[in-house]
XYZ file of C-alpha atoms in Angstrom:
402
model
C 76.465 -5.404 4.498
C 74.679 -8.707 5.039
C 74.567 -11.383 2.349
C 70.804 -10.967 2.071
C 71.131 -7.192 1.603
C 73.837 -7.684 -1.022
C 71.640 -10.179 -2.882
C 68.752 -7.715 -2.917
C 71.000 -4.940 -4.208
C 72.348 -7.162 -6.980
C 68.831 -8.189 -7.972
C 67.831 -4.519 -8.118
C 70.737 -3.857 -10.486
C 69.515 -6.628 -12.770
C 66.035 -5.112 -12.824
C 67.591 -1.945 -14.233
C 67.984 -3.689 -17.587
C 65.314 -6.430 -17.365
C 62.363 -4.078 -16.917
C 63.346 -1.624 -19.694
C 63.991 -4.553 -22.023
C 60.547 -5.936 -21.219
C 59.037 -2.519 -21.880
C 60.666 -2.186 -25.296
C 59.868 -5.704 -26.495
C 56.565 -6.450 -24.762
C 54.872 -3.123 -24.048
C 55.928 -0.562 -26.627
C 53.678 0.049 -29.655
C 51.140 -2.607 -28.661
C 48.418 -0.307 -29.946
C 50.021 0.186 -33.350
C 47.819 -2.391 -35.092
C 44.129 -3.134 -34.941
C 42.608 -6.207 -33.312
C 43.182 -9.391 -35.265
C 40.793 -12.288 -35.769
C 39.772 -14.695 -34.510
C 40.018 -13.900 -30.792
C 41.160 -10.330 -30.224
C 37.977 -8.619 -31.493
C 35.789 -10.913 -29.379
C 37.759 -10.316 -26.173
C 37.852 -6.618 -26.953
C 34.098 -6.486 -27.464
C 33.524 -8.255 -24.146
C 35.701 -5.710 -22.333
C 33.929 -2.792 -24.040
C 30.503 -4.115 -23.075
C 31.561 -4.636 -19.475
C 32.687 -1.026 -19.323
C 29.492 0.223 -20.960
C 27.189 -1.782 -18.700
C 29.180 -1.269 -15.534
C 28.913 -5.016 -14.911
C 32.306 -6.339 -13.860
C 31.153 -9.886 -13.104
C 29.688 -11.365 -16.296
C 31.381 -10.688 -19.648
C 29.016 -10.395 -22.606
C 29.416 -10.215 -26.378
C 26.560 -8.579 -28.299
C 24.597 -8.554 -25.075
C 24.840 -12.311 -24.497
C 26.886 -13.901 -21.681
C 30.324 -14.974 -22.901
C 31.408 -17.829 -20.627
C 34.304 -19.187 -22.677
C 36.946 -17.658 -20.384
C 37.054 -16.471 -16.752
C 37.256 -12.858 -15.710
C 40.859 -11.857 -14.907
C 41.841 -10.759 -18.396
C 38.864 -8.407 -18.627
C 39.529 -6.913 -15.209
C 43.129 -6.189 -16.136
C 42.153 -4.725 -19.510
C 39.569 -2.463 -17.896
C 42.101 -1.353 -15.286
C 44.539 -0.520 -18.083
C 41.827 1.445 -19.864
C 41.712 3.830 -16.902
C 45.290 4.748 -17.799
C 44.932 4.843 -21.587
C 41.597 6.655 -21.373
C 39.684 4.109 -23.463
C 39.219 0.380 -23.979
C 41.586 0.512 -26.934
C 44.177 -1.789 -28.463
C 46.826 -0.747 -25.967
C 44.598 -1.404 -22.975
C 43.428 -4.729 -24.371
C 46.987 -5.969 -24.830
C 48.324 -4.654 -21.528
C 47.283 -7.781 -19.523
C 49.402 -9.915 -21.847
C 52.391 -7.565 -21.630
C 52.104 -7.614 -17.842
C 51.994 -11.424 -17.844
C 55.012 -11.652 -20.147
C 56.990 -9.387 -17.838
C 56.037 -11.491 -14.816
C 57.109 -14.627 -16.678
C 60.543 -13.167 -17.443
C 61.031 -12.094 -13.812
C 60.072 -15.570 -12.575
C 62.582 -17.167 -14.916
C 65.247 -14.848 -13.536
C 64.263 -15.725 -9.966
C 64.340 -19.470 -10.578
C 67.731 -19.383 -12.285
C 69.335 -16.951 -9.832
C 68.591 -19.091 -6.803
C 70.000 -22.270 -8.306
C 72.650 -21.184 -10.810
C 73.684 -17.622 -10.017
C 72.987 -14.207 -11.490
C 75.034 -14.703 -14.668
C 72.963 -17.645 -15.817
C 69.809 -15.923 -14.515
C 70.442 -12.903 -16.725
C 70.907 -15.157 -19.728
C 67.762 -17.132 -18.889
C 65.718 -13.926 -18.592
C 66.994 -12.715 -21.963
C 66.165 -16.051 -23.580
C 62.656 -16.061 -22.114
C 62.086 -12.509 -23.312
C 63.136 -13.338 -26.875
C 61.344 -16.678 -27.221
C 58.921 -16.111 -30.060
C 55.712 -17.257 -28.358
C 56.496 -15.223 -25.245
C 57.187 -12.124 -27.313
C 54.201 -12.529 -29.611
C 51.848 -13.800 -26.917
C 52.682 -10.763 -24.786
C 51.691 -8.426 -27.606
C 48.199 -9.742 -28.320
C 44.966 -10.070 -26.384
C 44.906 -13.664 -25.163
C 44.735 -15.734 -21.982
C 47.447 -18.353 -22.493
C 50.308 -16.014 -21.607
C 48.492 -15.368 -18.313
C 48.531 -19.108 -17.565
C 52.217 -19.332 -18.489
C 53.004 -16.513 -16.075
C 50.905 -17.842 -13.187
C 52.401 -21.317 -13.632
C 55.914 -19.901 -13.307
C 54.843 -17.654 -10.430
C 53.407 -20.632 -8.545
C 56.464 -22.829 -9.055
C 59.025 -20.175 -8.096
C 58.218 -19.979 -4.350
C 57.583 -23.721 -4.036
C 60.930 -24.614 -5.598
C 62.700 -22.064 -3.408
C 61.112 -23.587 -0.305
C 62.291 -27.085 -1.167
C 65.748 -26.326 -2.526
C 66.801 -23.040 -0.955
C 65.151 -23.136 2.436
C 62.864 -20.171 1.808
C 60.232 -19.458 4.451
C 57.470 -21.974 4.014
C 54.290 -20.098 4.909
C 54.920 -16.955 2.810
C 56.081 -19.093 -0.107
C 53.025 -21.335 -0.017
C 50.789 -18.276 0.242
C 52.450 -16.711 -2.817
C 51.996 -19.948 -4.749
C 48.339 -19.961 -3.767
C 47.902 -16.372 -4.956
C 49.445 -17.308 -8.300
C 47.226 -20.366 -8.707
C 44.183 -18.309 -7.726
C 45.039 -15.723 -10.370
C 45.424 -18.555 -12.866
C 41.981 -19.918 -11.981
C 40.572 -16.484 -12.739
C 42.567 -16.305 -15.975
C 41.894 -19.679 -17.624
C 40.247 -22.102 -15.214
C 41.254 -25.449 -13.642
C 44.244 -25.981 -15.924
C 46.029 -23.217 -13.999
C 46.096 -25.477 -10.948
C 46.782 -28.715 -12.831
C 49.958 -27.501 -14.545
C 52.010 -26.194 -11.581
C 50.717 -28.989 -9.358
C 51.694 -31.654 -11.870
C 55.106 -30.136 -12.560
C 55.965 -29.744 -8.867
C 54.857 -33.277 -7.970
C 56.750 -34.827 -10.892
C 59.871 -32.809 -10.053
C 59.763 -33.892 -6.417
C 59.636 -37.530 -7.516
C 62.302 -37.049 -10.203
C 64.725 -35.560 -7.650
C 64.152 -38.373 -5.155
C 62.023 -36.336 -2.751
C 58.447 -37.577 -3.200
C 57.620 -36.560 0.349
C 57.796 -32.905 -0.693
C 54.659 -33.520 -2.759
C 53.001 -36.586 -1.231
C 54.300 -36.683 2.342
C 52.616 -35.084 5.299
C 54.260 -31.686 4.876
C 53.818 -31.791 1.114
C 50.115 -32.565 1.298
C 49.606 -29.894 3.961
C 51.390 -27.360 1.786
C 49.366 -28.375 -1.249
C 46.142 -28.024 0.720
C 47.145 -24.537 1.842
C 47.954 -23.545 -1.733
C 44.456 -24.616 -2.760
C 42.848 -22.818 0.171
C 44.550 -19.554 -0.747
C 43.813 -20.088 -4.443
C 40.126 -20.677 -3.764
C 39.990 -17.660 -1.474
C 41.205 -15.610 -4.427
C 39.076 -17.183 -7.172
C 35.944 -18.530 -5.476
C 34.129 -15.201 -4.960
C 33.877 -14.620 -8.704
C 32.890 -18.226 -9.424
C 30.199 -18.006 -6.758
C 28.983 -14.701 -8.207
C 28.399 -16.254 -11.651
C 27.051 -19.564 -10.349
C 23.503 -18.235 -10.441
C 23.671 -17.316 -14.138
C 21.949 -20.006 -16.182
C 24.500 -22.350 -17.709
C 27.475 -20.027 -17.208
C 29.601 -22.298 -15.011
C 28.603 -25.423 -16.938
C 29.798 -23.861 -20.177
C 32.972 -22.502 -18.576
C 34.062 -25.484 -16.484
C 32.506 -28.479 -18.233
C 32.170 -27.704 -21.926
C 35.182 -25.406 -22.333
C 37.473 -27.600 -20.209
C 36.378 -31.220 -19.818
C 34.447 -31.616 -23.073
C 37.045 -29.722 -25.085
C 39.763 -31.923 -23.575
C 38.148 -35.323 -24.220
C 35.956 -34.674 -27.246
C 36.797 -31.359 -28.885
C 34.554 -29.847 -31.542
C 37.384 -27.753 -33.023
C 41.184 -27.609 -33.282
C 41.427 -31.397 -33.392
C 45.025 -32.479 -33.964
C 47.026 -35.741 -33.724
C 48.695 -36.725 -30.467
C 52.152 -35.815 -31.806
C 51.117 -32.256 -32.745
C 53.182 -30.507 -30.067
C 56.242 -32.655 -30.712
C 56.402 -31.021 -34.130
C 55.318 -27.479 -33.250
C 57.413 -27.198 -30.098
C 60.448 -26.341 -32.253
C 58.538 -23.569 -34.019
C 56.581 -22.116 -31.117
C 59.587 -22.003 -28.786
C 61.980 -20.746 -31.480
C 64.708 -19.768 -31.653
C 65.960 -21.259 -28.389
C 64.170 -24.606 -28.613
C 66.744 -25.635 -31.193
C 69.390 -25.669 -28.465
C 67.348 -27.749 -26.009
C 68.893 -31.114 -27.044
C 72.352 -29.751 -26.183
C 71.230 -29.253 -22.569
C 70.903 -32.993 -22.004
C 73.557 -34.249 -19.591
C 75.370 -30.921 -19.534
C 78.694 -31.492 -17.704
C 80.190 -29.392 -14.937
C 76.942 -28.525 -13.170
C 76.489 -28.106 -9.456
C 73.858 -30.129 -7.642
C 71.568 -27.098 -7.573
C 71.969 -26.630 -11.309
C 71.103 -30.280 -11.865
C 67.923 -29.832 -9.875
C 67.067 -26.714 -11.851
C 67.610 -28.514 -15.150
C 65.596 -31.498 -13.972
C 62.781 -29.124 -13.066
C 62.906 -27.721 -16.593
C 62.879 -31.154 -18.246
C 59.958 -32.269 -16.078
C 58.184 -28.977 -16.739
C 58.343 -29.531 -20.504
C 57.347 -33.187 -20.248
C 54.335 -32.560 -18.005
C 52.930 -29.623 -19.968
C 53.500 -31.132 -23.413
C 52.304 -34.540 -22.223
C 49.150 -33.126 -20.658
C 48.105 -31.101 -23.679
C 49.063 -33.910 -26.064
C 46.359 -36.019 -24.433
C 43.757 -33.345 -25.155
C 41.611 -33.672 -28.253
C 41.779 -29.924 -28.919
C 45.277 -28.572 -29.604
C 46.533 -25.072 -30.357
C 50.079 -23.748 -30.334
C 49.343 -21.235 -27.580
C 48.344 -23.985 -25.152
C 51.969 -24.980 -24.533
C 53.135 -21.426 -23.852
C 53.683 -22.489 -20.193
C 56.785 -24.473 -21.263
C 58.595 -21.305 -22.390
C 60.174 -20.641 -18.964
C 61.523 -24.194 -18.895
C 63.066 -23.823 -22.355
C 64.813 -20.624 -21.269
C 66.096 -22.255 -18.081
C 67.525 -25.260 -19.906
C 69.150 -23.369 -22.747
C 70.648 -20.765 -20.414
C 73.066 -23.428 -19.174
C 74.214 -24.139 -22.717
C 74.566 -20.472 -23.669
C 76.397 -19.574 -20.463
C 78.987 -22.287 -21.050
C 79.241 -21.462 -24.738
C 80.051 -17.832 -23.894
C 82.597 -18.881 -21.253
C 84.188 -21.519 -23.504
C 83.293 -24.323 -21.092
C 81.419 -26.603 -23.472
C 82.983 -29.794 -24.754
C 84.304 -29.600 -28.290
C 81.459 -31.531 -29.937
C 78.741 -29.715 -27.984
C 80.399 -26.335 -28.578
C 80.645 -26.986 -32.312
C 76.989 -27.968 -32.467
C 75.933 -24.902 -30.455
C 78.023 -22.623 -32.661
C 76.453 -24.028 -35.814
C 72.938 -23.674 -34.419
C 73.541 -20.120 -33.179
C 75.134 -19.075 -36.463
C 72.257 -20.596 -38.428
C 69.707 -18.906 -36.179
C 71.439 -15.554 -36.492
C 71.593 -15.789 -40.275
C 68.041 -17.001 -40.809
C 66.396 -14.736 -38.265
C 68.248 -11.586 -39.240
C 67.523 -12.241 -42.925
C 63.862 -12.822 -42.107
C 63.807 -9.668 -40.004
C 65.246 -7.533 -42.816
C 62.786 -9.020 -45.317
C 59.795 -8.492 -43.059
C 60.765 -4.954 -42.088
C 61.474 -3.814 -45.668
C 59.198 -5.798 -47.986
C 56.108 -6.840 -46.064
C 54.951 -3.418 -44.764
C 55.279 -1.929 -48.235
C 53.489 -4.674 -50.165
C 51.066 -5.920 -47.496
C 50.339 -3.117 -44.981
C 47.991 -5.334 -42.953
C 50.934 -7.551 -42.065
C 53.052 -4.706 -40.708
C 52.291 -5.730 -37.135
C 53.546 -9.246 -37.759
C 56.602 -7.807 -39.473
C 57.386 -5.823 -36.341
C 56.909 -8.910 -34.169
C 59.079 -11.259 -36.184
C 61.627 -8.617 -37.111
C 62.218 -7.618 -33.508
C 62.473 -11.265 -32.466
C 65.044 -11.785 -35.203
C 67.096 -8.803 -34.155
C 67.051 -9.604 -30.445
C 66.712 -13.352 -30.287
C 68.954 -14.360 -33.119
C 71.813 -11.939 -32.613
């Protein structure tokens, strides 16, 4: 058996538990609660009207064009409705569950290539049980789609540079991911993976991979493929009065530099990072300067640090800030913390770092399991409308904190 065949077989074995775990945490019972304000009912209405009108190009709400978001989410929701039989809660949340699953698989792929399957399995589990990944995958929203396409774009590019993967197929896959991101959220889906990859190339002493002749040629090809994927829809809506201006200018540029809502201070994400990426964000500081790493592991960790810095830095400059915007850093958090958890399990952390990790993990287990019990037993009985949130936080407690 060749090494490549053995690697494929091992990866298939890992999928045996990764995919069922994703199904249980991200897919199951997504239709058990109704649509929650402020966004889910609006996105749901747009999908319903598209189905009723048979117009799969321009989303509308109450008969009026709804240009706040591009089209991919609605296409995926309508495709899911062909399976569920209606544009219902399950169908409307299926695009997010699909994106969350893709994100977890990308985290596994990034870690496996650089740090081996053991750390990759841990990283996938951490990504799956990060609160914003779990919760974002179980509601109708677009930010989890951007998180997934960002990871999917970086995976083949990083494998080309570090692992010698075939260049043309890898660049094409990155372009497909960026194109999907452009259809999911707009220009930010190209800015994030492009910025992370360029910063990582510089941080690892290989600026030519981003700015040299081969790097620029690869970047151009990524954009060509991405535009081939996304441009037809953008061209189709270009003739609708004001649609592209609202989508590209007002919802992106204007919201970034002079937001009319969700205005927050520049340090907003520095505070909410620890909440939104809980419970594993609390172990991120212990990943700094982790000893005993191979060169490939160091490059993987540097990618993760750069990933967090670029995404948080970019959105910190924006006038409009919401927690969901930094969902794209979740894969990086899982990658970083997987190194700490792997060494903690194997007893290979230094005494001070191991003691700190043990305290944090014990505290997380206690707090999250207590919160899970409270939410499962008290909240549904006293406040039935919060039962969906109880399920979300309770499951995260049971799986992420244990």
